[in-house]
Coordinates of C-alpha atoms and ligand atoms in Angstrom, one line a residue:
X8 CA -16.7 -2.3 -9.0
X9 CA -17.5 -1.6 -5.4
X10 CA -20.9 -3.0 -5.2
X11 CA -19.8 -6.3 -6.7
X12 CA -16.9 -6.9 -4.3
X13 CA -18.4 -5.8 -1.0
X14 CA -18.9 -8.5 1.7
X15 CA -20.1 -8.9 5.2
X16 CA -16.9 -10.5 6.4
X17 CA -13.3 -10.4 5.4
X18 CA -13.6 -13.9 3.8
X19 CA -16.6 -12.7 1.7
X20 CA -14.8 -9.6 0.6
X21 CA -11.7 -11.6 -0.5
X22 CA -13.9 -14.2 -2.3
X23 CA -15.7 -11.4 -4.1
X24 CA -12.4 -9.8 -5.1
X25 CA -11.3 -13.2 -6.4
X26 CA -14.5 -14.0 -8.2
X27 CA -14.4 -10.6 -10.0
X28 CA -10.8 -11.2 -11.1
X29 CA -9.2 -8.4 -9.0
X30 CA -7.3 -11.1 -7.0
X31 CA -5.8 -13.5 -9.5
X32 CA -3.1 -15.5 -7.6
X33 CA -3.3 -17.9 -4.7
X34 CA -0.5 -16.0 -2.9
X35 CA -2.3 -12.7 -3.0
X36 CA -5.5 -14.4 -2.0
X37 CA -3.9 -16.1 1.0
X38 CA -2.3 -12.8 2.1
X39 CA -5.7 -11.0 1.9
X40 CA -7.3 -13.8 3.9
X41 CA -4.5 -13.5 6.6
X42 CA -5.2 -9.8 7.2
X43 CA -8.5 -8.8 8.7
X44 CA -9.5 -5.4 7.3
X45 CA -11.7 -4.9 10.3
X46 CA -8.5 -4.3 12.3
X47 CA -7.6 -1.3 10.1
X48 CA -10.8 0.7 9.6
X49 CA -13.6 1.8 11.8
X50 CA -16.8 1.6 9.6
X51 CA -17.8 -1.0 7.0
X52 CA -14.3 -2.5 6.7
X53 CA -15.6 -5.2 4.3
X54 CA -17.1 -2.9 1.8
X55 CA -15.0 -2.3 -1.4
X56 CA -14.8 1.4 -0.8
X57 CA -12.2 3.8 0.5
X58 CA -12.4 3.9 4.3
X59 CA -11.8 6.8 6.6
X60 CA -8.6 5.8 8.5
X61 CA -9.0 8.3 11.3
X62 CA -7.2 11.5 12.5
X63 CA -8.6 13.7 9.8
X64 CA -11.8 13.5 7.7
X65 CA -9.8 14.4 4.6
X66 CA -7.6 11.3 4.9
X67 CA -9.3 8.3 3.3
X68 CA -7.7 5.0 2.6
X69 CA -7.8 3.2 -0.7
X70 CA -10.5 0.7 -1.7
X71 CA -9.7 -3.0 -1.5
X72 CA -9.9 -3.6 -5.3
X73 CA -7.0 -1.1 -5.7
X74 CA -5.1 -2.9 -3.0
X75 CA -5.7 -6.1 -4.9
X76 CA -4.6 -4.6 -8.2
X77 CA -1.4 -3.1 -6.6
X78 CA -0.5 -6.4 -4.9
X79 CA -1.0 -8.4 -8.1
X80 CA 1.1 -5.8 -10.0
X81 CA 4.0 -6.0 -7.5
X82 CA 3.7 -9.7 -6.9
X83 CA 6.7 -10.7 -9.1
X84 CA 8.9 -8.6 -6.7
X85 CA 7.1 -9.7 -3.5
X86 CA 9.0 -13.0 -3.1
X87 CA 10.0 -14.4 0.2
X88 CA 12.9 -12.3 1.6
X89 CA 12.0 -9.2 -0.5
X90 CA 12.3 -5.6 0.9
X91 CA 9.2 -3.4 0.4
X92 CA 8.6 0.3 0.9
X93 CA 5.0 1.4 1.4
X94 CA 4.7 5.2 1.1
X95 CA 1.6 6.8 2.7
X96 CA 1.1 3.7 4.8
X97 CA -2.0 5.2 6.6
X98 CA -3.8 2.5 8.6
X99 CA -1.0 0.0 8.1
X100 CA -3.2 -2.5 6.2
X101 CA -1.0 -2.9 3.2
X102 CA 2.1 -3.3 5.3
X103 CA 0.5 -6.3 7.0
X104 CA -0.5 -7.7 3.6
X105 CA 3.1 -7.2 2.2
X106 CA 4.5 -8.7 5.5
X107 CA 2.7 -12.0 4.7
X108 CA 3.8 -12.0 1.1
X109 CA 7.5 -11.5 1.9
X110 CA 7.6 -13.8 4.9
X111 CA 9.9 -14.0 7.9
X112 CA 13.1 -13.1 5.9
X113 CA 11.5 -10.1 4.2
X114 CA 11.1 -6.6 5.4
X115 CA 8.4 -4.0 5.0
X116 CA 8.9 -0.3 5.7
X117 CA 5.8 1.9 6.0
X118 CA 6.4 5.6 5.6
X119 CA 3.6 8.0 6.8
X120 CA 4.0 11.7 7.6
X121 CA 1.2 12.2 10.1
X122 CA 2.5 11.1 13.5
X123 CA -0.9 10.2 14.8
X124 CA -1.4 7.8 11.9
X125 CA 2.0 6.2 12.4
X126 CA 0.9 5.5 16.0
X127 CA -2.5 4.3 15.0
X128 CA -1.1 2.0 12.3
X129 CA 1.0 0.3 15.0
X130 CA -2.0 -0.1 17.2
X131 CA -4.0 -1.6 14.3
X132 CA -1.2 -4.0 13.6
X133 CA -1.0 -5.0 17.3
X134 CA -4.6 -6.2 17.1
X135 CA -3.4 -9.4 15.5
X136 CA -0.6 -11.4 17.3
X137 CA 1.0 -12.3 14.0
X138 CA 1.4 -8.7 13.0
X139 CA 2.5 -7.7 16.5
X140 CA 5.2 -10.3 16.1
X141 CA 6.2 -8.9 12.7
X142 CA 6.6 -5.4 14.4
X143 CA 8.6 -6.9 17.3
X144 CA 10.9 -8.8 15.0
X145 CA 11.5 -5.7 12.8
X146 CA 9.9 -7.4 9.8
X147 CA 7.5 -4.5 9.6
X148 CA 8.7 -1.0 10.6
X149 CA 6.5 2.1 10.6
X150 CA 8.4 5.3 10.1
X151 CA 7.3 9.0 10.3
X152 CA 8.8 10.7 7.4
X153 CA 8.1 12.6 4.2
X154 CA 7.4 9.8 1.7
X155 CA 8.4 12.0 -1.3
X156 CA 12.0 11.5 -0.2
X157 CA 11.5 7.7 0.1
X158 CA 13.5 6.0 2.8
X159 CA 17.0 5.4 1.5
X160 CA 18.3 4.2 4.9
X161 CA 16.6 0.8 4.3
X162 CA 16.8 0.6 0.5
X163 CA 17.2 -0.5 -2.1
X164 CA 13.7 -2.0 -2.4
X165 CA 12.5 -4.9 -4.5
X166 CA 9.0 -3.3 -4.5
X167 CA 7.7 0.2 -3.8
X168 CA 4.0 1.0 -3.3
X169 CA 2.9 4.6 -3.2
X170 CA -0.6 5.1 -1.7
X171 CA -1.0 8.8 -2.6
X172 CA -0.6 10.6 -5.9
X173 CA 2.8 12.0 -6.7
X174 CA 3.0 15.5 -8.3
X175 CA 5.3 14.1 -11.0
X176 CA 7.3 10.9 -11.7
X177 CA 9.1 10.4 -8.4
X178 CA 12.7 10.0 -9.5
X179 CA 14.0 9.8 -5.9
X180 CA 11.9 6.7 -5.4
X181 CA 13.1 5.2 -8.7
X182 CA 16.6 5.6 -7.4
X183 CA 15.7 3.6 -4.3
X184 CA 14.4 0.6 -6.4
X185 CA 16.6 -2.4 -6.5
X186 CA 17.7 -3.8 -9.9
X187 CA 15.4 -5.7 -10.6
X188 CA 12.6 -3.9 -8.9
X189 CA 9.1 -2.6 -9.4
X190 CA 7.1 0.5 -8.3
X191 CA 3.4 1.0 -8.3
X192 CA 2.6 4.8 -8.1
X193 CA -0.3 7.1 -8.9
X194 CA 1.0 10.2 -10.7
X195 CA -0.9 13.4 -11.3
X196 CA -1.0 14.8 -14.8
X197 CA -2.9 18.0 -15.0
X198 CA -6.4 17.3 -13.6
X199 CA -6.0 13.5 -14.0
X200 CA -4.1 10.8 -12.2
X201 CA -2.8 7.6 -13.6
X202 CA -1.2 4.5 -12.2
X203 CA 2.4 4.0 -13.4
X204 CA 4.0 0.6 -13.1
X205 CA 7.7 1.4 -13.1
X206 CA 10.1 -1.5 -13.7
X207 CA 13.8 -1.5 -13.2
X208 CA 15.6 -4.4 -14.9
X209 CA 18.7 -6.2 -13.6
X210 CA 20.9 -3.9 -15.7
X211 CA 19.2 -0.8 -14.1
X212 CA 17.2 0.1 -17.2
X213 CA 13.9 1.7 -16.3
X214 CA 10.5 1.3 -18.1
X215 CA 7.5 3.4 -17.1
X216 CA 4.1 1.9 -18.1
X217 CA 1.1 4.2 -17.7
X218 CA -2.0 2.2 -16.7
X219 CA -5.6 3.3 -15.9
X220 CA -6.9 6.6 -14.5
X221 CA -7.4 6.8 -10.7
X222 CA -8.4 9.1 -7.8
X223 CA -6.0 9.1 -4.9
X224 CA -5.3 11.8 -2.2
X225 CA -2.1 13.7 -3.1
X226 CA 1.2 13.4 -1.4
X227 CA 1.4 16.6 0.5
X228 CA 3.3 18.6 3.2
X229 CA 2.5 17.3 6.7
X230 CA 2.0 20.8 8.0
X231 CA -1.2 21.1 6.0
X232 CA -2.8 18.7 8.5
X233 CA -0.8 19.4 11.6
X234 CA -3.3 21.7 13.3
X235 CA -5.9 18.9 13.7
Ligands
SAH327 N1 -1.9 3.3 2.1 C1 -3.1 3.5 2.8 C2 -3.5 4.9 3.0 C3 -3.7 5.7 1.7 S1 -4.3 7.3 2.0 C4 -4.2 2.7 2.2 O1 -4.0 2.2 1.1 O2 -5.2 2.5 2.7 C5 -2.8 8.2 1.7 C6 -1.9 8.3 2.9 O3 -0.7 9.1 2.4 C7 -2.4 9.1 4.1 O4 -2.3 8.4 5.2 C8 -1.6 10.4 4.1 O5 -1.4 10.9 5.4 C9 -0.3 9.9 3.5 N2 0.6 10.9 2.9 C10 0.3 12.0 2.2 N3 1.3 12.7 1.9 C11 2.4 12.1 2.4 C12 3.8 12.3 2.4 N4 4.4 13.4 1.8 N5 4.6 11.5 3.1 C13 4.1 10.4 3.7 N6 2.8 10.1 3.7 C14 1.9 10.9 3.1

């Protein structure tokens, strides 16, 4: 996938994701065009590959085609005014993307457990006046916390994105989903990881659909990184 979607500019990357069917909708395409990936990663930001997001060589971001897949999957719950939780927010890229999708009446909470990354994500966001404004108005809020607990203070959430693999189905996060609501989460099963698309309907019934196999970094304890 990567070689087909890589571009020299943000616009080229987005066009390639669209041409290859990863971006399907106009809304997701517009949001991708509104967020310059160059503000969020240091090297080759327009290549369709995971990027080092700084702080620690073991922390890599997620490739743009997975971001496109996740955004399309959550799109029915990313309407204007929606509340979104992004666990493992890393560089802050997806928070910006979600910020555009949910508009001025929506709210995006990014949860990241490495304090340096929380700080860096805010700096990245401030490189664009639009995203700076979203931070100032509280439409995007970056929080240092253990994402395995979710962030019940701001819930329930219409959409939850998890950017690192959970050790098992994260029931605490399902509890924080609104009814209706949808979660996109990589889950480890033995040596494999699979994307689960978890949907809660208006009555609170939960359906868990297992999708394709993936390779994400795991959701871990922060202290495993804290010496760096
Ligand atoms: N969402 C970003 C980054 C993904 S990398 C992107 O798509 O590019 C995964 C991120 O999860 C890393 O920044 C890592 O520090 C963070 N992470 C890992 N375990 C975590 C935990 N328990 N709580 C919060 N964040 C965690």
